[in-house]
CSV table of C-alpha atoms in Angstrom, one decimal:
chain,number,residue,atom,x,y,z
A,647,MET,CA,-33.0,-24.9,-22.6
A,648,ASN,CA,-30.2,-23.8,-19.8
A,649,VAL,CA,-30.5,-20.9,-17.6
A,650,LEU,CA,-28.2,-18.8,-19.5
A,651,GLU,CA,-29.2,-20.2,-22.3
A,652,SER,CA,-32.7,-18.9,-22.4
A,653,SER,CA,-33.5,-16.3,-24.1
A,654,ALA,CA,-37.1,-15.9,-24.5
A,655,ALA,CA,-37.2,-17.0,-20.7
A,656,ALA,CA,-34.9,-13.7,-19.8
A,657,ARG,CA,-36.8,-11.2,-21.9
A,658,GLN,CA,-40.3,-12.3,-19.2
A,659,VAL,CA,-37.6,-12.2,-16.5
A,660,ALA,CA,-36.7,-8.6,-17.5
A,661,GLY,CA,-40.2,-7.7,-17.9
A,662,ALA,CA,-41.5,-7.9,-14.9
A,663,GLY,CA,-37.8,-6.3,-13.2
A,664,GLY,CA,-36.9,-6.8,-9.8
A,665,SER,CA,-34.3,-5.4,-7.7
A,666,GLY,CA,-31.5,-8.2,-7.4
A,667,ARG,CA,-30.6,-7.8,-11.0
A,668,SER,CA,-27.4,-6.7,-11.5
A,669,GLN,CA,-25.8,-3.5,-13.6
A,670,GLY,CA,-24.9,-3.4,-17.0
A,671,ASN,CA,-25.4,-7.9,-18.3
A,672,ARG,CA,-24.3,-9.3,-15.4
A,673,MET,CA,-27.1,-11.3,-13.6
A,674,GLY,CA,-27.3,-11.1,-10.7
A,675,LYS,CA,-28.8,-14.2,-7.5
A,676,ASP,CA,-31.8,-13.2,-8.5
A,677,GLU,CA,-32.7,-13.1,-12.0
A,678,PHE,CA,-30.7,-16.0,-11.6
A,679,LEU,CA,-32.4,-17.6,-9.6
A,680,LYS,CA,-35.7,-15.9,-11.7
A,681,LEU,CA,-34.8,-17.3,-15.1
A,682,LEU,CA,-34.3,-20.9,-12.8
A,683,THR,CA,-38.2,-21.6,-12.5
A,684,THR,CA,-39.5,-19.5,-14.8
A,685,GLN,CA,-37.6,-22.9,-17.2
A,686,MET,CA,-39.3,-25.0,-14.6
A,687,GLN,CA,-42.0,-24.2,-15.4
A,688,ALA,CA,-42.8,-23.5,-19.0
A,689,GLN,CA,-40.0,-27.5,-19.2
A,690,ASP,CA,-42.1,-29.8,-21.1
A,691,PRO,CA,-43.8,-31.9,-19.5
A,692,LEU,CA,-43.0,-34.5,-21.2
A,693,ASN,CA,-39.3,-33.7,-21.5
A,694,PRO,CA,-38.3,-33.1,-18.3
A,695,MET,CA,-35.2,-31.9,-17.6
A,696,ASP,CA,-32.1,-33.9,-17.3
A,697,ASN,CA,-32.2,-34.8,-13.3
A,698,THR,CA,-27.8,-34.3,-13.9
A,699,GLU,CA,-28.2,-30.5,-16.0
A,700,PHE,CA,-30.3,-28.8,-13.0
A,701,VAL,CA,-28.6,-30.1,-10.1
A,702,ALA,CA,-25.7,-28.4,-12.6
A,703,GLN,CA,-28.1,-25.4,-13.1
A,704,LEU,CA,-28.2,-25.0,-8.6
A,705,SER,CA,-24.9,-25.0,-8.6
A,706,GLN,CA,-24.0,-22.0,-10.5
A,707,PHE,CA,-26.0,-20.6,-8.5
A,708,THR,CA,-24.6,-21.5,-5.2
A,709,SER,CA,-22.0,-20.8,-6.5
A,710,LEU,CA,-22.7,-16.7,-6.8
A,711,GLU,CA,-24.2,-17.2,-4.4
A,712,ARG,CA,-21.1,-17.9,-2.1
A,713,LEU,CA,-19.0,-15.9,-4.8
A,714,GLU,CA,-21.5,-11.9,-3.5
A,715,ASN,CA,-21.5,-13.1,0.3
A,716,MET,CA,-17.7,-13.4,-0.3
A,717,SER,CA,-17.7,-9.4,-2.1
A,718,GLN,CA,-19.3,-8.4,0.7
A,719,SER,CA,-17.1,-9.9,3.1
A,720,ILE,CA,-14.2,-9.0,1.9
A,721,GLU,CA,-15.5,-5.6,1.4
A,722,ALA,CA,-16.7,-5.2,4.8
A,723,MET,CA,-13.0,-6.1,5.8
A,724,ALA,CA,-11.5,-4.1,3.9
A,725,MET,CA,-13.8,-0.3,5.4
A,726,SER,CA,-13.1,-2.2,8.8
A,727,THR,CA,-9.0,-2.1,7.9
A,728,SER,CA,-8.8,1.4,6.4
A,729,ALA,CA,-10.7,2.6,10.3
A,730,ASN,CA,-8.5,1.4,12.0
A,731,THR,CA,-5.8,2.3,9.7
A,732,SER,CA,-6.6,5.7,9.5
A,733,ALA,CA,-7.2,6.4,14.0
A,734,GLN,CA,-3.7,4.5,13.7
A,735,MET,CA,-2.2,6.5,12.1
A,736,VAL,CA,-3.5,10.0,13.4
A,737,SER,CA,-2.5,9.0,17.0
A,738,PHE,CA,1.1,9.8,16.0
A,739,ILE,CA,0.6,14.2,14.8
A,740,GLY,CA,2.9,15.5,17.1
A,741,LYS,CA,5.7,12.5,17.7
A,742,THR,CA,8.5,12.6,16.6
A,743,ILE,CA,9.0,8.8,14.3
A,744,ASP,CA,11.8,6.9,12.6
A,745,ALA,CA,11.1,7.2,8.8
A,746,ARG,CA,12.3,6.1,5.4
A,747,SER,CA,13.2,8.4,3.9
A,748,ASP,CA,16.2,9.9,1.5
A,749,GLN,CA,15.4,13.6,3.3
A,750,ILE,CA,17.4,14.6,5.4
A,751,SER,CA,16.5,18.2,6.3
A,752,LEU,CA,19.0,20.9,7.6
A,753,ASP,CA,17.2,24.3,11.2
A,754,ASP,CA,18.4,26.9,10.5
A,755,ALA,CA,21.8,26.7,13.6
A,756,GLY,CA,22.6,24.0,11.4
A,757,ASN,CA,21.7,21.3,13.4
A,758,ALA,CA,20.9,18.4,10.7
A,759,SER,CA,18.2,15.7,11.4
A,760,PRO,CA,18.7,12.7,13.6
A,761,THR,CA,19.7,10.2,10.7
A,762,ARG,CA,21.1,6.6,10.6
A,763,ILE,CA,21.7,4.3,7.9
A,764,ASP,CA,20.2,0.2,8.1
A,765,LEU,CA,23.0,-2.3,6.5
A,766,HIS,CA,21.2,-5.8,5.1
A,767,GLY,CA,25.3,-6.8,4.6
A,768,ASP,CA,28.2,-6.4,5.3
A,769,ALA,CA,30.3,-3.5,3.7
A,770,TYR,CA,34.1,-3.0,3.0
A,771,ASP,CA,32.9,0.9,2.0
A,772,VAL,CA,30.1,2.6,3.1
A,773,GLN,CA,29.7,6.9,1.5
A,774,VAL,CA,26.6,9.2,2.5
A,775,THR,CA,26.7,12.4,-0.2
A,776,ILE,CA,24.5,14.9,-0.4
A,777,THR,CA,22.6,17.0,-2.1
A,778,ASP,CA,21.1,19.8,-2.1
A,779,SER,CA,17.1,21.1,-3.9
A,780,GLU,CA,19.2,21.5,-7.2
A,781,GLY,CA,21.3,18.2,-7.7
A,782,ARG,CA,24.4,19.8,-7.0
A,783,VAL,CA,27.2,17.8,-4.0
A,784,VAL,CA,27.6,19.7,-0.9
A,785,ARG,CA,28.5,16.9,2.1
A,786,THR,CA,30.0,13.4,0.7
A,787,ILE,CA,30.5,11.5,3.7
A,788,GLU,CA,33.3,8.7,4.6
A,789,LEU,CA,31.8,5.8,7.3
A,790,GLY,CA,34.6,3.0,5.8
A,791,GLU,CA,34.0,-0.1,7.4
A,792,GLN,CA,30.4,-1.3,8.3
A,793,GLU,CA,29.1,-3.2,9.2
A,794,ALA,CA,24.9,-4.8,9.1
A,795,GLY,CA,22.7,-3.2,11.1
A,796,GLU,CA,22.3,0.5,12.3
A,797,VAL,CA,25.2,3.1,11.6
A,798,ASP,CA,23.7,7.0,11.8
A,799,VAL,CA,25.0,9.3,10.0
A,800,ASP,CA,27.0,12.4,11.4
A,801,TRP,CA,26.3,15.6,9.5
A,802,ASP,CA,27.4,18.5,10.4
A,803,GLY,CA,25.6,21.0,8.0
A,804,LEU,CA,28.9,22.0,6.7
A,805,GLU,CA,29.8,22.0,2.7
A,806,ASP,CA,32.9,19.8,2.1
A,807,ASP,CA,34.4,23.0,2.4
A,808,GLY,CA,33.6,23.9,5.4
A,809,SER,CA,31.2,26.5,4.8
A,810,PRO,CA,28.0,26.3,6.5
A,811,LEU,CA,24.7,25.7,4.0
A,812,PRO,CA,21.4,26.9,4.7
A,813,ALA,CA,18.7,25.6,6.3
A,814,GLY,CA,15.9,23.5,4.1
A,815,GLU,CA,16.2,19.9,1.8
A,816,TYR,CA,18.7,18.1,1.7
A,817,THR,CA,18.8,15.0,0.0
A,818,ILE,CA,20.9,12.1,1.4
A,819,SER,CA,21.7,8.5,-0.6
A,820,VAL,CA,24.4,6.2,0.1
A,821,LYS,CA,26.8,3.9,-1.4
A,822,ALA,CA,27.9,0.8,-0.3
A,823,GLU,CA,30.5,-2.3,-0.9
A,824,SER,CA,31.6,-5.7,0.5
A,825,GLU,CA,35.0,-6.0,0.2
A,826,GLU,CA,34.7,-7.9,-3.2
A,827,GLY,CA,31.8,-5.2,-4.5
A,828,GLU,CA,29.9,-6.6,-5.0
A,829,SER,CA,26.5,-3.7,-3.8
A,830,VAL,CA,25.0,-3.5,-0.6
A,831,GLY,CA,22.0,-2.6,0.1
A,832,SER,CA,20.3,0.2,2.7
A,833,ASP,CA,17.2,2.0,4.2
A,834,VAL,CA,17.6,6.1,5.9
A,835,TYR,CA,15.8,6.8,8.1
A,836,THR,CA,15.6,10.4,9.4
A,837,ALA,CA,13.6,11.7,12.6
A,838,ARG,CA,11.0,14.3,12.2
A,839,ARG,CA,8.1,14.8,14.4
A,840,VAL,CA,4.9,14.5,12.7
A,841,SER,CA,2.7,17.0,11.3
A,842,GLY,CA,-0.1,16.2,10.5
A,843,VAL,CA,-1.8,13.0,8.7
A,844,SER,CA,-3.7,13.9,4.7
A,845,PHE,CA,-6.3,10.8,3.0
A,846,GLN,CA,-6.4,12.5,-0.6
A,847,GLY,CA,-6.7,9.9,-3.5
A,848,GLY,CA,-8.6,7.6,-0.8
A,849,PHE,CA,-4.2,7.4,0.7
A,850,PRO,CA,-3.6,8.4,4.1
A,851,LYS,CA,-0.1,9.3,4.8
A,852,LEU,CA,1.8,11.0,7.0
A,853,GLU,CA,2.7,14.7,7.2
A,854,LEU,CA,5.7,15.1,8.4
A,855,GLU,CA,7.3,18.6,9.6
A,856,GLY,CA,8.9,19.3,6.3
A,857,ASP,CA,6.6,18.9,4.0
A,858,VAL,CA,7.4,15.2,4.0
A,859,GLU,CA,5.0,12.9,3.0
A,860,ILE,CA,4.7,9.2,4.4
A,861,SER,CA,3.3,6.1,3.7
A,862,LEU,CA,2.9,3.6,7.2
A,863,GLY,CA,4.7,1.0,6.3
A,864,ASP,CA,8.2,3.4,6.2
A,865,VAL,CA,7.3,4.2,9.5
A,866,ASN,CA,10.8,2.8,11.4
A,867,ARG,CA,10.2,3.3,15.3
A,868,VAL,CA,8.1,5.9,17.4
A,869,HIS,CA,9.6,8.1,20.5
A,870,GLU,CA,9.2,8.4,23.3
A,871,ASP,CA,6.9,12.7,23.3
């Protein structure tokens, strides 16, 4: 009879209670140790527990102890990391950052938020498309051949026919191809001021002007005030 099979011993310990019992049907380390002790007390003196089996059960207990301690350490580390991340994100409030986002803002004066593309490779042809909130293409900008790296996007806030566009949020998309016609990856970054930090859902996010939310991993650059 071993610890995991000793139902009689389990009932005895259950009746005794104990703060170390884990929830549900899981066996906590205190409950495990009580069962092992009860089993040793109830064993037949003429037929004692085999040494090999006893060592194996002690090994199970040691493994359980280590797993619980590891779980507690990981939980404490996660809480510490979360607190440090939250404090770091709060320090961004009021600063201007380059954020990875497909949203570009146009103000009342017709000035677009500074925008750049980070090309992952050399491109033979680069085309930028800007659409409004209804998905209508309002401007197409041909950037032509570009080397890998950062490329500035200059948008004057005008539509393709030269008419001024209203202030608001627009979506920018990039189509880049190599000389062989293969797609070249890219990321778009726009400069925005951080207006706050949201903690909804347990995951902090930076709130940017224009009702845009991003994670800390989307921050590429922080500008001096």
